[in-house]
XYZ file of C-alpha atoms in Angstrom:
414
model
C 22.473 241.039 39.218
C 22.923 244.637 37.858
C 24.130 247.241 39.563
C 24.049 251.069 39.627
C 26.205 253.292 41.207
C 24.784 257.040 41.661
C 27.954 259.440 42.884
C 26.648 262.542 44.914
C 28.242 265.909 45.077
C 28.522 269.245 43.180
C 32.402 268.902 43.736
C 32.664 265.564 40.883
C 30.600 267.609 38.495
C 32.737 270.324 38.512
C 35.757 268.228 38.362
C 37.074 270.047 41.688
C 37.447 265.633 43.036
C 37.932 262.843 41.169
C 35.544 259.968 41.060
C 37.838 256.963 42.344
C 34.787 255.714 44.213
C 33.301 254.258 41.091
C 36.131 253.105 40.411
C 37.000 251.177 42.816
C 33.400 249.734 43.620
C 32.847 248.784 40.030
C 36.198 246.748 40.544
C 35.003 244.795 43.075
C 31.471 244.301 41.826
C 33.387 242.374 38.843
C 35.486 240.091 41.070
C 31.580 239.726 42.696
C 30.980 238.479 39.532
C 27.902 241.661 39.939
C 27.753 243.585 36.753
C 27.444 247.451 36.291
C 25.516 248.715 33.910
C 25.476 252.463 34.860
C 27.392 255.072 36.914
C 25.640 258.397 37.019
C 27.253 261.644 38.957
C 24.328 263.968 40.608
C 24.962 267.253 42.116
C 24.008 268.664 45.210
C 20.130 268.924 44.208
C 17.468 267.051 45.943
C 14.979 266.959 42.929
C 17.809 265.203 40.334
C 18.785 262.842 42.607
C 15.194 261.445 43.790
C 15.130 261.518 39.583
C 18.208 259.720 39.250
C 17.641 257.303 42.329
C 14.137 256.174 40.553
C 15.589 255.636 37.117
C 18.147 253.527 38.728
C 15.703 251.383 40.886
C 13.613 251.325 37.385
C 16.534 249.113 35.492
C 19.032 248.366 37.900
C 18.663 245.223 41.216
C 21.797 246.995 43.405
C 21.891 250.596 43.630
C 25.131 252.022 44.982
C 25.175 255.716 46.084
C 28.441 257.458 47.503
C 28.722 260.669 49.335
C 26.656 262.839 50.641
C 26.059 261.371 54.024
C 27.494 264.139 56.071
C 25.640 266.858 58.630
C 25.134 269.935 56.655
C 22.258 271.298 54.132
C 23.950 269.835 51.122
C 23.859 266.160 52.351
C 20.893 265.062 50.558
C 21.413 261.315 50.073
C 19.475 259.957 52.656
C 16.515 262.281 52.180
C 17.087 261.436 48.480
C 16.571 257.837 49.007
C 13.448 258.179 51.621
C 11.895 260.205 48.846
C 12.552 258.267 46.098
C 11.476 255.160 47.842
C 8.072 256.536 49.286
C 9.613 255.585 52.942
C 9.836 258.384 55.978
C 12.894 258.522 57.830
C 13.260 257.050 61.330
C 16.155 258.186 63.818
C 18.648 255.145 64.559
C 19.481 255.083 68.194
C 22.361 253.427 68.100
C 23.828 255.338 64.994
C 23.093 258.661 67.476
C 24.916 256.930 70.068
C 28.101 255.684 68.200
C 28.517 259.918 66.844
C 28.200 261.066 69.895
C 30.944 258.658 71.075
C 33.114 259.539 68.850
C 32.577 263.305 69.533
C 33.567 262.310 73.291
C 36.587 260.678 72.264
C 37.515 263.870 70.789
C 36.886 265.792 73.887
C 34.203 267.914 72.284
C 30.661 268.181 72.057
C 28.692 266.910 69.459
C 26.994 270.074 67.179
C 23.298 269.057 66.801
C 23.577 269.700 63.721
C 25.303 266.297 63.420
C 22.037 264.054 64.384
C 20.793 264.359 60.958
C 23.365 261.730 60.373
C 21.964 259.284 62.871
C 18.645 259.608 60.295
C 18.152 256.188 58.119
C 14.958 255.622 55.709
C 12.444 253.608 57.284
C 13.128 249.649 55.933
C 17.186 250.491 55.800
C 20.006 249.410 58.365
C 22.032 251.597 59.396
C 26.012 250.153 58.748
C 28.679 251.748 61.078
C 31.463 253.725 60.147
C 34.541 252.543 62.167
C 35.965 255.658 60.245
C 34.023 258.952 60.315
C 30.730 259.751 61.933
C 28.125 259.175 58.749
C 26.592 255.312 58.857
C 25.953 254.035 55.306
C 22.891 252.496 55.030
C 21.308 249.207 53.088
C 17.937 247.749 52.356
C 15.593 245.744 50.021
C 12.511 247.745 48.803
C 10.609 245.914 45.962
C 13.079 242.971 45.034
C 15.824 245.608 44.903
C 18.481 246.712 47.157
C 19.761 250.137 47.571
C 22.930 250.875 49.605
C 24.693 253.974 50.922
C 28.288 254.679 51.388
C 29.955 257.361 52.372
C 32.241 259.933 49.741
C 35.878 259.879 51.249
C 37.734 256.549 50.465
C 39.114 255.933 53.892
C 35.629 255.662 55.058
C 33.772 253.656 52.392
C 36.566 251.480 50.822
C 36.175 249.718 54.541
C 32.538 249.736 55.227
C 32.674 248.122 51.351
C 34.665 245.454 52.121
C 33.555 244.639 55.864
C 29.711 244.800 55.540
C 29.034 245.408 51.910
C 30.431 242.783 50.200
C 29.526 240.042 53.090
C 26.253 241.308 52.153
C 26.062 240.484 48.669
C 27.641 237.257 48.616
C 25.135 236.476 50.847
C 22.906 237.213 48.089
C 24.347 234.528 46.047
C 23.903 230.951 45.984
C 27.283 230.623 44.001
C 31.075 230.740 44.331
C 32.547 233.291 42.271
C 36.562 233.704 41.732
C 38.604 235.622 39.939
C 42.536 235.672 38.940
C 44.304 237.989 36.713
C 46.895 237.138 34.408
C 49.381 240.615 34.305
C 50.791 240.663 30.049
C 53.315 243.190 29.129
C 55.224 243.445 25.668
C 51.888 242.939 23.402
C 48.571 244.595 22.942
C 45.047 244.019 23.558
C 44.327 243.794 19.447
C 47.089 241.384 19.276
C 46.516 239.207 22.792
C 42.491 239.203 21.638
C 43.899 237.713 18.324
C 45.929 235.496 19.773
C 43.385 234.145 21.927
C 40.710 233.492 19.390
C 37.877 231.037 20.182
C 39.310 231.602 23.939
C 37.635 234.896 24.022
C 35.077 234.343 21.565
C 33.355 230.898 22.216
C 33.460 231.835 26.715
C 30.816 230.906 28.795
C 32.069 229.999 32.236
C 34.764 231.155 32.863
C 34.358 234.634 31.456
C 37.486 236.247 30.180
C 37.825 239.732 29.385
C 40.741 241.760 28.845
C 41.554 245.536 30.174
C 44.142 247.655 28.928
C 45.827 249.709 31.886
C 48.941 251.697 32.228
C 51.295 250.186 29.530
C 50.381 246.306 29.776
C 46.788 244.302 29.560
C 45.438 242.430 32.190
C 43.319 239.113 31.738
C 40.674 238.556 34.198
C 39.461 235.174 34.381
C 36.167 234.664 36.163
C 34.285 231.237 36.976
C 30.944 231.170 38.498
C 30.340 227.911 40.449
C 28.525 226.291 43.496
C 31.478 224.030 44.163
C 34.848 226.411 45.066
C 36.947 223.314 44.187
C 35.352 223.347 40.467
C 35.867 227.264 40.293
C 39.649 226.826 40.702
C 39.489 224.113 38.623
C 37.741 225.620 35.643
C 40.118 228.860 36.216
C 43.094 226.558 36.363
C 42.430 225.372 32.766
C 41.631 228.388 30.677
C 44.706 230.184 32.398
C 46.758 226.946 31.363
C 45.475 227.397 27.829
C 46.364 231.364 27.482
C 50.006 230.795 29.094
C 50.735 228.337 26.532
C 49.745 230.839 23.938
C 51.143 234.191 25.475
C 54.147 232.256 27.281
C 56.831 235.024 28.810
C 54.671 238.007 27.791
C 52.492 237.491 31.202
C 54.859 238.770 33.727
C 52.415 237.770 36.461
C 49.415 237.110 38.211
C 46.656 238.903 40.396
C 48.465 241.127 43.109
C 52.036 241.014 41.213
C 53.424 244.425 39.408
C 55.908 244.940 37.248
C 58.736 246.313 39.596
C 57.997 243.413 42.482
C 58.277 240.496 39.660
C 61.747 241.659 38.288
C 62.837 242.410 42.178
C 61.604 238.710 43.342
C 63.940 237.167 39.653
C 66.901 239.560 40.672
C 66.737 238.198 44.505
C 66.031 234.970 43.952
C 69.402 234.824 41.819
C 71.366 237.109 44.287
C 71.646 239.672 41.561
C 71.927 243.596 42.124
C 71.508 246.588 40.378
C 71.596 249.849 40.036
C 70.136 253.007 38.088
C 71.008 255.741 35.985
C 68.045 257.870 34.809
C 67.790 261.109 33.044
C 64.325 261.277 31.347
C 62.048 259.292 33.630
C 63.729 261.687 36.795
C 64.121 258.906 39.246
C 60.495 257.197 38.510
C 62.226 253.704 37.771
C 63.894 253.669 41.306
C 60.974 255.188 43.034
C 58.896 252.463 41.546
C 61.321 249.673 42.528
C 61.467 251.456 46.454
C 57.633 250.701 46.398
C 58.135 247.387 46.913
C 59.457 246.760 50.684
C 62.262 243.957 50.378
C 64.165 245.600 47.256
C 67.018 246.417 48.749
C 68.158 242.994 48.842
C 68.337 243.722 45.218
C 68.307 247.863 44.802
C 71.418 249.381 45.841
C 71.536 252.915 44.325
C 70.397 255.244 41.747
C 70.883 258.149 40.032
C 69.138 261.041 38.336
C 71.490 262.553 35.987
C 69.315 264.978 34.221
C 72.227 267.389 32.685
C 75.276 266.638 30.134
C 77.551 267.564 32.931
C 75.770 265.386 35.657
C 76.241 262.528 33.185
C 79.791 262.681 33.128
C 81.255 263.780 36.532
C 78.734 261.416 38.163
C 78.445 258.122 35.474
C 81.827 258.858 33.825
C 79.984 259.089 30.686
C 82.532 260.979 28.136
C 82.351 264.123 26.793
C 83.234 263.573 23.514
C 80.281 260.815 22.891
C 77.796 263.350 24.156
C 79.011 265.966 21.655
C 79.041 263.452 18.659
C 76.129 261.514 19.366
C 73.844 263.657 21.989
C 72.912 262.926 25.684
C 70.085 260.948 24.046
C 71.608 258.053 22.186
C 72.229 254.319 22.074
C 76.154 255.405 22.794
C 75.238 257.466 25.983
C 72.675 255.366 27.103
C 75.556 252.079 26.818
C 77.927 254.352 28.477
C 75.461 255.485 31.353
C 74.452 251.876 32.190
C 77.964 250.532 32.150
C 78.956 253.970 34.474
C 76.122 253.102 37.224
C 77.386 249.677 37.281
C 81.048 250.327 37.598
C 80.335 252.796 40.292
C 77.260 251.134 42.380
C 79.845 247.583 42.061
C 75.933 245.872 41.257
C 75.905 243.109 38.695
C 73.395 244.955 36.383
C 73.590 248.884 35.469
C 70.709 250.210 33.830
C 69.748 253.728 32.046
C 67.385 255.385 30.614
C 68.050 258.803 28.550
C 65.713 260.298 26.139
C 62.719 263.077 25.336
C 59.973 263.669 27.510
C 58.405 266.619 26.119
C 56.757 268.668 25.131
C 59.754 270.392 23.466
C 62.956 269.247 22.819
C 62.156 267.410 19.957
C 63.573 267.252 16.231
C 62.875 265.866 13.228
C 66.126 262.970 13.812
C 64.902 263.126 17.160
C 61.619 263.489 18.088
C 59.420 263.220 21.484
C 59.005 260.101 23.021
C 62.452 259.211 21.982
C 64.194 257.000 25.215
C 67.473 254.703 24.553
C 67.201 252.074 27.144
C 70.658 250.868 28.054
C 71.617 247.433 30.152
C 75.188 246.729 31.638
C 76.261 243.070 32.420
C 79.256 241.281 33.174
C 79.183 240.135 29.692
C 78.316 243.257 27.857
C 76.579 246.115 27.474
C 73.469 246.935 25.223
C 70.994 249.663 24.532
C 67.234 249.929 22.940
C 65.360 252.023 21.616
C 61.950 253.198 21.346
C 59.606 256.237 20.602
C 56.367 256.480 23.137
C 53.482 258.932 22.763
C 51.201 260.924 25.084
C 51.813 263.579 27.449
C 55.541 264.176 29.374
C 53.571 262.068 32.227
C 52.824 259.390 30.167
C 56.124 259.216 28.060
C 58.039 258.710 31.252
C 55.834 255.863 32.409
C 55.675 254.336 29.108
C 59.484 254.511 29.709
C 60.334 253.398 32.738
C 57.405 249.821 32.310
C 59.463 249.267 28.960
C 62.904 249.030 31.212
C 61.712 247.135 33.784
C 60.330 244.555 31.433
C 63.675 244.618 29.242
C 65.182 244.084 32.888
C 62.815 241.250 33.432
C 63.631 239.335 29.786
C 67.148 239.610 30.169
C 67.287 237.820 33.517
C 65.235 235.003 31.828
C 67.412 235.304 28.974
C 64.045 235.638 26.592
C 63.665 237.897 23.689
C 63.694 241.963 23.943
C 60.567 243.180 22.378
């Protein structure tokens, strides 16, 4: 089946909100094994969207709309729909009922204005919001369905996911699965390479790779009518690409980054600590995410100036005036200070150029020294990122994670 998903309201056009919706919609459709061939963004004008709504129906089988479900002149998406489908639109009793419930729970009366939202187009079910006051709707008009969420994510990522999806597996008289393999340390040229006939000869499973946020992720899809032979067929090709990519894949479906290297430092009773200048505390804040680390996160610290360097990590002065608050021998001496300080068995820091001055021509932007304090020894790395001062800093603080991550599995730093 394809799929179209039509985003309503003047606000994404102009950029004022961003479009996560589609997002996060055409993310599940995948795992549905549903694919999307379109996403369109119509303002706040009845005439485009009826336009856009029948182009969609004309080469799309699921159309998705979002927004525009609310009480006031400028949500259209209903109307839309009834016009675009030739259908009238019929007053859902029980819709009425559930808004004016809610209005009650409030201790306030419901504005009429609000009914309109209790209006579905003739053929459609209304779904209920267990969220807001706007039901979604869904219905089959000429072999094709055409389903209505509503704009703010804390009221359609659930309707989604409860009645949605049910819905469309329903639809199906196969098993589809997914599982993601997470890679970090190579990119998608090179892992697409690597794979060869893997990713060239697929049929079933599918694998396709997507570049996000510093590592690739591997999707591997089957398509079955037997769930045992879905994991089955799943379990072999991801067999096949471990062998190839070995330690580069970090881990698998739900796992980040920061929550693999926590689970290797606690299940070898290891600590550590922190010391961050550049990447301002975004290492430990990513590490706090994850809500057992403090069996393994004891402290950190943000020392952004020369002088915070030394009176807090004991770094000296005399290697910051010789070599520079961003070098291998402050970065060694920063990572050996948090660790003698925090009493952790691994110190790390991070020191280097964000942007978008500050750079030289010995020294330029994107330049981090990554250092690691052990009981054995201490060692620093270093690397030159690109992109904005946002970007540099994440760039910075995945690459010490995963040179945390290799050196507890004693594999090579890349």
């Amino acid at each position: 089946m394809k799929c179209e998903i039509i985003a309503v309201g003047t606000e994404l056009l102009l950029g004022d909100i961003v479009n996560t919706n589609a997002q996060y919609i055409s993310q599940r459709l995948s795992a549905l094994g549903i694919d999307v061939y379109y996403q369109v963004v119509v303002g706040d004008n009845l005439g485009r969207l009826i336009e856009a709504i029948k182009l969609a129906g004309s080469r799309s089988d699921i159309i998705i709309t979002t927004g525009g479900l609310g009480p006031t002149d400028d949500d259209i998406t209903k109307l839309g729909l009834s016009k675009a489908l030739g259908v009238e639109m019929r007053l859902d009793k029980p819709s009425l009922e559930r808004i004016r419930d809610q209005f009650k729970r409030y201790k306030t009366s419901m504005p009429i204005i609000n009914e309109r939202q209790a209006y579905v187009p003739d053929g459609s079910k209304a779904i209920k919001n267990n969220n807001g006051t706007a039901p979604g709707t869904i219905g089959e008009y000429d072999n094709k369905i055409y389903i209505a969420l509503p704009g703010p994510p804390k009221e359609m990522i659930p309707m989604f996911e409860e009645k949605v999806v049910p819905f469309l597996k329903n639809k199906s008289d196969h098993i589809i699965k997914s599982h993601t393999l997470k890679v970090i340390g190579i990119g998608e040229p090179a892992i697409q390479e690597c794979l060869g006939k893997i990713i060239t000869e697929q049929t079933n499973p599918t694998v396709a790779l997507y570049a996000k946020d510093g590592e690739v992720q591997i999707r591997i899809t089957a398509k079955t009518q037997d769930p045992y032979l879905a994991d089955k067929k799943i379990e072999d090709i991801e067999g096949q690409i471990r062998n190839i990519l070995g330690a580069d894949i970090y881990g698998r479906d739900e796992d980040t980054l920061e929550s693999t290297v926590n689970r290797l430092l606690r299940d070898r009773k290891k600590t550590i600590a922190f010391a961050e200048s550049c990447t301002g505390g975004l290492i430990s804040s990513r590490f706090t995410d994850i809500p057992d680390s403090s069996f393994s996160f004891l402290n950190g610290i943000v020392s952004y100036s020369n002088e915070a360097k030394i009176n807090m990590l004991g770094v000296n002065r005399e290697t910051i005036n010789k070599y520079g608050a961003v070098s291998m021998e402050t970065a060694m001496e920063m990572a050996s200070g948090i660790k003698k300080i925090s009493h952790t068995d691994i110190g790390m820091s991070i020191t280097g150029i964000a942007g978008p001055a500050g750079g030289s021509e010995t020294k330029p932007v994107g330049l981090c020294f990554i250092g690691i304090a052990l009981d054995s020894g201490v060692k620093s790395y270093s690397y030159i990122f690109s992109g904005n001062r946002l970007k540099i800093k994440w760039q910075a603080s995945t690459k010490a994670l995963d040179i945390l991550r290799r050196t507890i599995l004693g594999i090579e730093i890349k």
